[in-house]
């Protein structure tokens, strides 16, 4: 088959979207399929525009995207995506286009281009982006606009050959919207890469590890404040290791202000997976510090699977009725605390710190969970079979 993924970012990039789509693209390319990826670029990622070849995958970052969420900008980005996607589909003639959303504006433009060119299309729905953009709107006009966008998106999803999504909660949510052609294709981790190592820790310092983008909805500031509580109570042999990029300076400034800079180790963006796996293995627990947005009740972040695959337990700030909290409780692979509550988070960290036997057992259970249910290699095979069936 000739498969075109459409992912509205400057690909490849260090984020959940590329982690998912990039893995499928590489796996299917190795199986003999012609795989291409159409991506976007912005003025911040202008240097990533154009085409490149990575292994057996051709990547074309051709869709200019302003990168803002104002309604008029959203319309402009959608129209640019529609024009570029239409031209690409006519020239490349794929058997199927798999459109990954978010980004919503690029995704909608690409899906409309699929309709115009009569290209078979699959929507890979990774996030409730419509509701998230509505939550960011600061005016009645903005909320009305994004509400209309959600209705339009629902109509387009329903008319696609197939919609795949990453959690059972998203499946239910889409079906309530009237989208019936939905299948679950979960995220996961490559168990051949993300795995426990024979030599794990190299120090006696208790290490909390955070992997991923340093953005507003992952509240590392709450983690730093919880860390301050622990240090002030005499727990000085604890360290927060951060690997990622984004608004890190705010976190480092806060640590300096609270006099816990010595307990923070910022590693920057780690592109080498072997180095990343080493850092996870040298840690005692993986952090998922979500804010209190109720939208996060339905999602499981990629970092969750990668921590578990390496055999370390998880601490998440999550609502009790969220899918993340339910997974952690059901499989006994960590602990949770309420979002935005530094005192409760400090208590959760201290519980994990004091209970080494629980840490070890939880880490083993976490690895087994990924091997049995969330091995990306198996998921890629199942997804490819779905693509064949619906095209």
Tab-separated table of C-alpha atoms in Angstrom:
chain	number	residue	atom	x	y	z
A	1	UNK	CA	0.000	0.000	0.000
A	2	UNK	CA	0.896	3.641	-0.405
A	3	UNK	CA	0.075	5.352	2.888
A	4	UNK	CA	0.147	9.082	3.613
A	5	UNK	CA	0.099	10.229	7.225
A	6	UNK	CA	-0.891	13.853	7.792
A	7	UNK	CA	0.328	15.256	11.107
A	8	UNK	CA	0.207	19.011	11.584
A	9	UNK	CA	3.597	19.556	13.193
A	10	UNK	CA	7.174	20.076	12.029
A	11	UNK	CA	8.008	16.381	11.833
A	12	UNK	CA	9.833	14.708	13.411
A	13	UNK	CA	9.360	16.443	16.758
A	14	UNK	CA	9.687	15.381	20.407
A	15	UNK	CA	6.025	14.923	21.229
A	16	UNK	CA	3.264	12.364	21.616
A	17	UNK	CA	1.967	12.865	18.072
A	18	UNK	CA	5.232	11.927	16.390
A	19	UNK	CA	5.941	9.191	18.938
A	20	UNK	CA	2.739	7.508	17.771
A	21	UNK	CA	2.660	8.306	14.064
A	22	UNK	CA	6.414	8.013	13.605
A	23	UNK	CA	6.417	4.518	15.080
A	24	UNK	CA	3.608	3.316	12.829
A	25	UNK	CA	5.263	4.902	9.793
A	26	UNK	CA	8.628	3.257	10.502
A	27	UNK	CA	7.081	-0.137	11.281
A	28	UNK	CA	4.910	-0.227	8.162
A	29	UNK	CA	7.755	0.996	5.986
A	30	UNK	CA	9.885	-1.926	7.174
A	31	UNK	CA	7.039	-4.235	6.149
A	32	UNK	CA	7.332	-3.021	2.548
A	33	UNK	CA	4.680	-0.313	2.360
A	34	UNK	CA	5.384	3.072	0.779
A	35	UNK	CA	4.915	5.479	3.683
A	36	UNK	CA	5.011	9.265	3.508
A	37	UNK	CA	4.248	11.953	6.097
A	38	UNK	CA	2.825	15.372	5.275
A	39	UNK	CA	3.559	17.865	8.036
A	40	UNK	CA	3.527	21.552	8.828
A	41	UNK	CA	5.965	24.298	9.746
A	42	UNK	CA	5.628	27.674	11.429
A	43	UNK	CA	7.788	30.744	11.674
A	44	UNK	CA	9.281	29.212	14.848
A	45	UNK	CA	10.130	26.000	12.979
A	46	UNK	CA	10.858	27.599	9.609
A	47	UNK	CA	14.109	25.666	9.316
A	48	UNK	CA	12.132	22.395	9.277
A	49	UNK	CA	10.193	23.252	6.112
A	50	UNK	CA	10.614	21.122	2.995
A	51	UNK	CA	11.280	17.441	2.443
A	52	UNK	CA	13.600	14.905	3.981
A	53	UNK	CA	14.064	11.158	4.146
A	54	UNK	CA	14.373	9.283	7.422
A	55	UNK	CA	14.973	5.593	6.944
A	56	UNK	CA	12.261	4.395	4.589
A	57	UNK	CA	9.929	7.345	5.260
A	58	UNK	CA	9.581	10.477	3.129
A	59	UNK	CA	8.607	13.517	5.210
A	60	UNK	CA	7.216	16.695	3.630
A	61	UNK	CA	6.729	19.636	6.003
A	62	UNK	CA	4.866	21.825	3.519
A	63	UNK	CA	1.815	23.234	5.338
A	64	UNK	CA	2.500	26.677	6.762
A	65	UNK	CA	0.775	27.080	10.124
A	66	UNK	CA	0.688	30.314	12.101
A	67	UNK	CA	0.485	28.396	15.369
A	68	UNK	CA	-2.172	30.499	17.139
A	69	UNK	CA	-5.727	29.616	18.215
A	70	UNK	CA	-7.660	32.783	17.336
A	71	UNK	CA	-10.726	32.031	15.181
A	72	UNK	CA	-9.549	33.971	12.100
A	73	UNK	CA	-6.108	32.368	12.341
A	74	UNK	CA	-7.755	28.955	12.705
A	75	UNK	CA	-9.683	29.575	9.473
A	76	UNK	CA	-6.515	30.725	7.694
A	77	UNK	CA	-4.560	27.669	8.867
A	78	UNK	CA	-7.398	25.364	7.790
A	79	UNK	CA	-7.526	26.895	4.304
A	80	UNK	CA	-3.751	26.627	3.877
A	81	UNK	CA	-3.873	22.997	4.976
A	82	UNK	CA	-6.765	22.325	2.591
A	83	UNK	CA	-4.865	23.784	-0.384
A	84	UNK	CA	-1.532	22.074	0.339
A	85	UNK	CA	-3.151	18.754	1.256
A	86	UNK	CA	-5.248	18.762	-1.919
A	87	UNK	CA	-2.189	19.311	-4.079
A	88	UNK	CA	-0.216	16.646	-2.193
A	89	UNK	CA	-3.000	14.075	-2.489
A	90	UNK	CA	-3.346	14.695	-6.233
A	91	UNK	CA	0.409	14.381	-6.775
A	92	UNK	CA	1.201	11.477	-4.410
A	93	UNK	CA	-2.021	9.454	-4.960
A	94	UNK	CA	-1.957	7.400	-1.737
A	95	UNK	CA	-4.241	4.409	-1.252
A	96	UNK	CA	-5.192	5.857	2.118
A	97	UNK	CA	-4.538	9.048	4.075
A	98	UNK	CA	-4.371	8.796	7.859
A	99	UNK	CA	-5.059	12.236	9.317
A	100	UNK	CA	-3.900	12.724	12.892
A	101	UNK	CA	-5.693	15.274	15.066
A	102	UNK	CA	-4.663	17.458	16.735
A	103	UNK	CA	-3.579	19.807	15.235
A	104	UNK	CA	-7.236	20.566	14.551
A	105	UNK	CA	-6.882	23.236	11.878
A	106	UNK	CA	-4.387	21.253	9.819
A	107	UNK	CA	-6.443	18.099	10.362
A	108	UNK	CA	-9.743	19.593	9.234
A	109	UNK	CA	-8.127	21.115	6.146
A	110	UNK	CA	-6.582	17.758	5.275
A	111	UNK	CA	-9.840	15.866	5.809
A	112	UNK	CA	-11.713	18.267	3.542
A	113	UNK	CA	-8.993	17.752	0.937
A	114	UNK	CA	-9.538	13.994	1.194
A	115	UNK	CA	-13.237	14.517	0.463
A	116	UNK	CA	-12.496	16.742	-2.515
A	117	UNK	CA	-9.971	14.324	-4.030
A	118	UNK	CA	-12.023	11.232	-3.063
A	119	UNK	CA	-9.090	9.809	-1.137
A	120	UNK	CA	-9.928	7.131	1.395
A	121	UNK	CA	-9.203	8.607	4.804
A	122	UNK	CA	-8.842	7.463	8.384
A	123	UNK	CA	-9.008	9.907	11.281
A	124	UNK	CA	-6.540	9.152	14.070
A	125	UNK	CA	-8.100	11.022	16.987
A	126	UNK	CA	-5.502	11.448	19.741
A	127	UNK	CA	-6.949	14.215	21.872
A	128	UNK	CA	-10.210	16.026	22.619
A	129	UNK	CA	-8.752	19.072	20.910
A	130	UNK	CA	-12.130	20.670	20.151
A	131	UNK	CA	-13.064	20.948	23.823
A	132	UNK	CA	-9.552	22.060	24.731
A	133	UNK	CA	-9.637	24.956	22.263
A	134	UNK	CA	-13.054	25.928	23.622
A	135	UNK	CA	-11.589	25.955	27.136
A	136	UNK	CA	-8.896	28.378	25.967
A	137	UNK	CA	-11.368	30.794	24.359
A	138	UNK	CA	-11.692	34.028	26.318
A	139	UNK	CA	-14.785	35.446	24.622
A	140	UNK	CA	-18.315	34.365	23.802
A	141	UNK	CA	-17.526	34.700	20.101
A	142	UNK	CA	-14.509	32.412	20.474
A	143	UNK	CA	-16.486	29.765	22.337
A	144	UNK	CA	-19.270	29.931	19.751
A	145	UNK	CA	-16.755	29.576	16.929
A	146	UNK	CA	-15.034	26.526	18.382
A	147	UNK	CA	-18.392	24.982	19.236
A	148	UNK	CA	-19.261	25.272	15.528
A	149	UNK	CA	-15.858	23.794	14.654
A	150	UNK	CA	-16.636	20.797	16.880
A	151	UNK	CA	-19.944	20.220	15.075
A	152	UNK	CA	-18.213	20.433	11.694
A	153	UNK	CA	-15.479	18.056	12.827
A	154	UNK	CA	-18.084	15.563	14.050
A	155	UNK	CA	-19.780	15.539	10.642
A	156	UNK	CA	-16.438	14.990	8.883
A	157	UNK	CA	-15.394	12.195	11.272
A	158	UNK	CA	-18.718	10.423	10.758
A	159	UNK	CA	-18.218	10.441	6.977
A	160	UNK	CA	-14.665	9.089	7.099
A	161	UNK	CA	-13.933	5.432	6.384
A	162	UNK	CA	-12.735	4.901	9.955
A	163	UNK	CA	-11.906	6.817	13.143
A	164	UNK	CA	-9.271	5.376	15.445
A	165	UNK	CA	-8.670	6.728	18.921
A	166	UNK	CA	-6.412	6.065	21.872
A	167	UNK	CA	-8.571	5.354	24.954
A	168	UNK	CA	-11.930	3.654	25.617
A	169	UNK	CA	-13.182	6.967	27.032
A	170	UNK	CA	-12.518	8.674	23.698
A	171	UNK	CA	-14.373	5.862	21.911
A	172	UNK	CA	-17.422	6.479	24.115
A	173	UNK	CA	-17.142	10.257	23.719
A	174	UNK	CA	-17.049	10.044	19.916
A	175	UNK	CA	-19.988	7.626	19.822
A	176	UNK	CA	-22.042	10.012	21.949
A	177	UNK	CA	-21.329	12.629	19.277
A	178	UNK	CA	-22.773	10.326	16.634
A	179	UNK	CA	-19.516	8.940	15.230
A	180	UNK	CA	-20.127	5.189	15.044
A	181	UNK	CA	-17.219	4.055	12.876
A	182	UNK	CA	-14.733	4.171	15.790
A	183	UNK	CA	-12.066	1.637	16.755
A	184	UNK	CA	-9.635	1.621	19.677
A	185	UNK	CA	-5.946	1.765	18.715
A	186	UNK	CA	-4.224	2.603	22.008
A	187	UNK	CA	-0.899	4.222	22.612
A	188	UNK	CA	1.859	2.147	24.110
A	189	UNK	CA	5.608	1.704	24.239
A	190	UNK	CA	8.120	-0.249	22.187
A	191	UNK	CA	9.070	-2.963	24.679
A	192	UNK	CA	12.238	-3.720	22.733
A	193	UNK	CA	13.525	-0.202	23.391
A	194	UNK	CA	11.819	0.869	26.628
A	195	UNK	CA	12.728	-1.903	29.044
A	196	UNK	CA	14.274	-2.520	32.475
A	197	UNK	CA	18.061	-2.546	32.445
A	198	UNK	CA	20.215	-4.937	34.428
A	199	UNK	CA	22.100	-2.051	36.073
A	200	UNK	CA	19.506	0.414	37.260
A	201	UNK	CA	20.354	2.976	39.936
A	202	UNK	CA	23.786	4.473	40.358
A	203	UNK	CA	23.162	6.522	43.489
A	204	UNK	CA	21.244	6.359	46.762
A	205	UNK	CA	19.351	9.554	45.980
A	206	UNK	CA	15.607	9.052	45.588
A	207	UNK	CA	14.885	10.210	42.040
A	208	UNK	CA	11.638	11.540	40.590
A	209	UNK	CA	11.667	11.639	36.802
A	210	UNK	CA	9.610	13.838	34.508
A	211	UNK	CA	9.665	13.241	30.754
A	212	UNK	CA	7.969	15.444	28.169
A	213	UNK	CA	7.053	18.962	27.214
A	214	UNK	CA	7.341	21.583	29.929
A	215	UNK	CA	4.008	23.288	29.402
A	216	UNK	CA	1.240	24.847	31.458
A	217	UNK	CA	-0.950	21.755	31.794
A	218	UNK	CA	1.884	19.671	33.275
A	219	UNK	CA	2.378	21.445	36.602
A	220	UNK	CA	6.008	21.011	37.460
A	221	UNK	CA	5.679	24.073	39.677
A	222	UNK	CA	3.416	22.015	41.944
A	223	UNK	CA	6.055	19.259	41.955
A	224	UNK	CA	8.755	21.760	42.965
A	225	UNK	CA	6.575	23.082	45.787
A	226	UNK	CA	5.912	19.515	46.980
A	227	UNK	CA	9.648	18.897	46.825
A	228	UNK	CA	10.196	21.977	48.991
A	229	UNK	CA	7.834	20.549	51.619
A	230	UNK	CA	9.759	17.278	51.666
A	231	UNK	CA	13.146	18.980	51.947
A	232	UNK	CA	11.924	21.231	54.754
A	233	UNK	CA	10.737	18.114	56.594
A	234	UNK	CA	14.217	16.609	56.433
A	235	UNK	CA	13.969	14.525	53.249
A	236	UNK	CA	17.077	15.907	51.544
A	237	UNK	CA	18.120	12.832	49.536
A	238	UNK	CA	15.429	13.394	46.886
A	239	UNK	CA	15.916	14.809	43.405
A	240	UNK	CA	13.685	15.821	40.505
A	241	UNK	CA	15.159	15.017	37.090
A	242	UNK	CA	13.517	16.743	34.111
A	243	UNK	CA	13.971	15.723	30.460
A	244	UNK	CA	12.193	17.852	27.871
A	245	UNK	CA	11.878	21.352	26.548
A	246	UNK	CA	9.539	24.292	26.966
A	247	UNK	CA	8.952	26.752	29.799
A	248	UNK	CA	11.766	25.340	31.906
A	249	UNK	CA	13.202	28.645	33.083
A	250	UNK	CA	10.078	29.356	35.137
A	251	UNK	CA	10.575	26.038	36.935
A	252	UNK	CA	14.269	26.641	37.550
A	253	UNK	CA	13.559	30.171	38.817
A	254	UNK	CA	10.940	28.808	41.213
A	255	UNK	CA	13.384	26.171	42.483
A	256	UNK	CA	15.960	28.904	43.091
A	257	UNK	CA	13.416	31.040	44.928
A	258	UNK	CA	12.414	28.106	47.151
A	259	UNK	CA	16.054	27.139	47.729
A	260	UNK	CA	15.740	23.639	46.215
A	261	UNK	CA	17.881	24.181	43.109
A	262	UNK	CA	20.301	21.514	44.307
A	263	UNK	CA	17.416	19.045	44.186
A	264	UNK	CA	16.640	19.742	40.514
A	265	UNK	CA	18.557	18.264	37.585
A	266	UNK	CA	17.475	19.554	34.164
A	267	UNK	CA	18.754	17.330	31.343
A	268	UNK	CA	17.285	19.244	28.402
A	269	UNK	CA	15.704	17.517	25.431
A	270	UNK	CA	16.876	13.895	25.138
A	271	UNK	CA	16.686	12.636	21.545
A	272	UNK	CA	18.754	9.488	22.078
A	273	UNK	CA	16.316	6.780	23.187
A	274	UNK	CA	19.062	4.705	24.800
A	275	UNK	CA	19.990	7.669	26.995
A	276	UNK	CA	16.346	8.269	27.804
A	277	UNK	CA	15.842	4.646	28.817
A	278	UNK	CA	18.948	4.863	31.012
A	279	UNK	CA	17.598	7.948	32.797
A	280	UNK	CA	14.207	6.321	33.408
A	281	UNK	CA	15.875	3.191	34.758
A	282	UNK	CA	18.027	5.219	37.122
A	283	UNK	CA	14.879	6.802	38.584
A	284	UNK	CA	12.636	5.526	41.344
A	285	UNK	CA	9.339	6.846	40.015
A	286	UNK	CA	7.906	8.555	36.935
A	287	UNK	CA	5.816	11.719	37.299
A	288	UNK	CA	2.642	12.754	35.469
A	289	UNK	CA	1.731	16.085	37.129
A	290	UNK	CA	-1.494	17.046	35.332
A	291	UNK	CA	-3.383	20.233	36.156
A	292	UNK	CA	-7.060	20.262	37.134
A	293	UNK	CA	-8.571	20.460	33.642
A	294	UNK	CA	-11.356	17.823	33.624
A	295	UNK	CA	-10.542	17.019	29.985
A	296	UNK	CA	-7.540	15.022	31.188
A	297	UNK	CA	-9.884	12.459	32.741
A	298	UNK	CA	-10.064	10.672	29.396
A	299	UNK	CA	-6.425	10.451	28.352
A	300	UNK	CA	-3.350	8.313	28.995
A	301	UNK	CA	-0.133	10.186	28.143
A	302	UNK	CA	2.676	8.461	26.267
A	303	UNK	CA	5.062	9.039	29.174
A	304	UNK	CA	2.856	6.734	31.271
A	305	UNK	CA	3.544	3.800	28.951
A	306	UNK	CA	7.263	4.532	28.688
A	307	UNK	CA	7.732	4.742	32.469
A	308	UNK	CA	5.847	1.474	32.913
A	309	UNK	CA	7.738	-0.284	30.123
A	310	UNK	CA	11.004	0.516	31.918
A	311	UNK	CA	9.653	-1.022	35.097
A	312	UNK	CA	9.252	1.989	37.375
A	313	UNK	CA	6.065	2.971	39.240
A	314	UNK	CA	4.077	6.109	38.492
A	315	UNK	CA	2.901	9.075	40.546
A	316	UNK	CA	0.122	11.030	38.850
A	317	UNK	CA	-1.870	14.045	39.911
A	318	UNK	CA	-5.256	13.014	38.546
A	319	UNK	CA	-8.940	12.968	39.399
A	320	UNK	CA	-10.052	9.737	41.056
A	321	UNK	CA	-12.518	9.019	38.237
A	322	UNK	CA	-9.947	9.570	35.472
A	323	UNK	CA	-8.802	6.689	33.300
A	324	UNK	CA	-5.215	7.311	34.429
A	325	UNK	CA	-6.101	6.993	38.115
A	326	UNK	CA	-8.231	3.928	37.390
A	327	UNK	CA	-5.322	2.225	35.592
A	328	UNK	CA	-2.903	2.998	38.405
A	329	UNK	CA	-5.321	1.632	41.024
A	330	UNK	CA	-6.467	-1.421	39.056
A	331	UNK	CA	-2.995	-2.640	38.147
A	332	UNK	CA	-1.313	-1.412	41.372
A	333	UNK	CA	1.463	0.366	39.513
A	334	UNK	CA	1.792	3.557	41.527
A	335	UNK	CA	-0.118	6.177	43.471
A	336	UNK	CA	-2.214	9.234	42.684
A	337	UNK	CA	-2.932	12.537	44.361
A	338	UNK	CA	-5.451	15.300	43.603
A	339	UNK	CA	-4.455	17.811	40.905
A	340	UNK	CA	-2.906	21.115	42.017
A	341	UNK	CA	-2.438	19.976	45.625
A	342	UNK	CA	1.226	20.184	46.618
A	343	UNK	CA	0.598	18.858	50.146
A	344	UNK	CA	-1.086	15.670	48.919
A	345	UNK	CA	1.558	15.236	46.226
A	346	UNK	CA	4.287	15.469	48.874
A	347	UNK	CA	2.466	12.760	50.852
A	348	UNK	CA	2.271	10.533	47.747
A	349	UNK	CA	5.983	10.974	47.063
A	350	UNK	CA	6.813	10.200	50.692
A	351	UNK	CA	4.691	7.041	50.561
A	352	UNK	CA	6.604	5.772	47.531
A	353	UNK	CA	9.884	6.841	49.144
A	354	UNK	CA	9.212	4.839	52.303
A	355	UNK	CA	7.878	1.703	50.596
A	356	UNK	CA	10.688	0.167	48.592
A	357	UNK	CA	8.979	-3.229	48.379
A	358	UNK	CA	5.906	-1.573	46.846
A	359	UNK	CA	8.111	0.314	44.340
A	360	UNK	CA	9.782	-2.876	43.198
A	361	UNK	CA	6.537	-4.863	42.923
A	362	UNK	CA	4.707	-1.995	41.216
A	363	UNK	CA	7.520	-1.640	38.685
A	364	UNK	CA	7.319	-5.328	37.794
A	365	UNK	CA	3.548	-5.135	37.433
A	366	UNK	CA	3.913	-2.041	35.249
A	367	UNK	CA	6.314	-3.797	32.872
A	368	UNK	CA	4.025	-6.823	32.631
A	369	UNK	CA	1.061	-4.575	31.836
A	370	UNK	CA	2.861	-3.031	28.847
A	371	UNK	CA	4.088	-6.395	27.569
A	372	UNK	CA	0.586	-7.877	27.696
A	373	UNK	CA	-1.619	-4.961	26.572
A	374	UNK	CA	0.377	-2.004	25.264
A	375	UNK	CA	3.322	-3.243	23.219
A	376	UNK	CA	3.505	-0.830	20.286
A	377	UNK	CA	4.827	-3.565	18.002
A	378	UNK	CA	1.622	-5.567	18.438
A	379	UNK	CA	-0.523	-2.433	18.207
A	380	UNK	CA	1.136	-1.489	14.899
A	381	UNK	CA	0.205	-4.884	13.431
A	382	UNK	CA	-3.396	-4.548	14.594
A	383	UNK	CA	-3.648	-1.001	13.218
A	384	UNK	CA	-2.254	-2.062	9.841
A	385	UNK	CA	-4.841	-4.847	9.659
A	386	UNK	CA	-7.560	-2.262	10.322
A	387	UNK	CA	-6.193	-0.033	7.560
A	388	UNK	CA	-6.262	-2.948	5.106
A	389	UNK	CA	-9.809	-3.853	6.138
A	390	UNK	CA	-11.208	-0.335	5.662
A	391	UNK	CA	-9.370	0.513	2.458
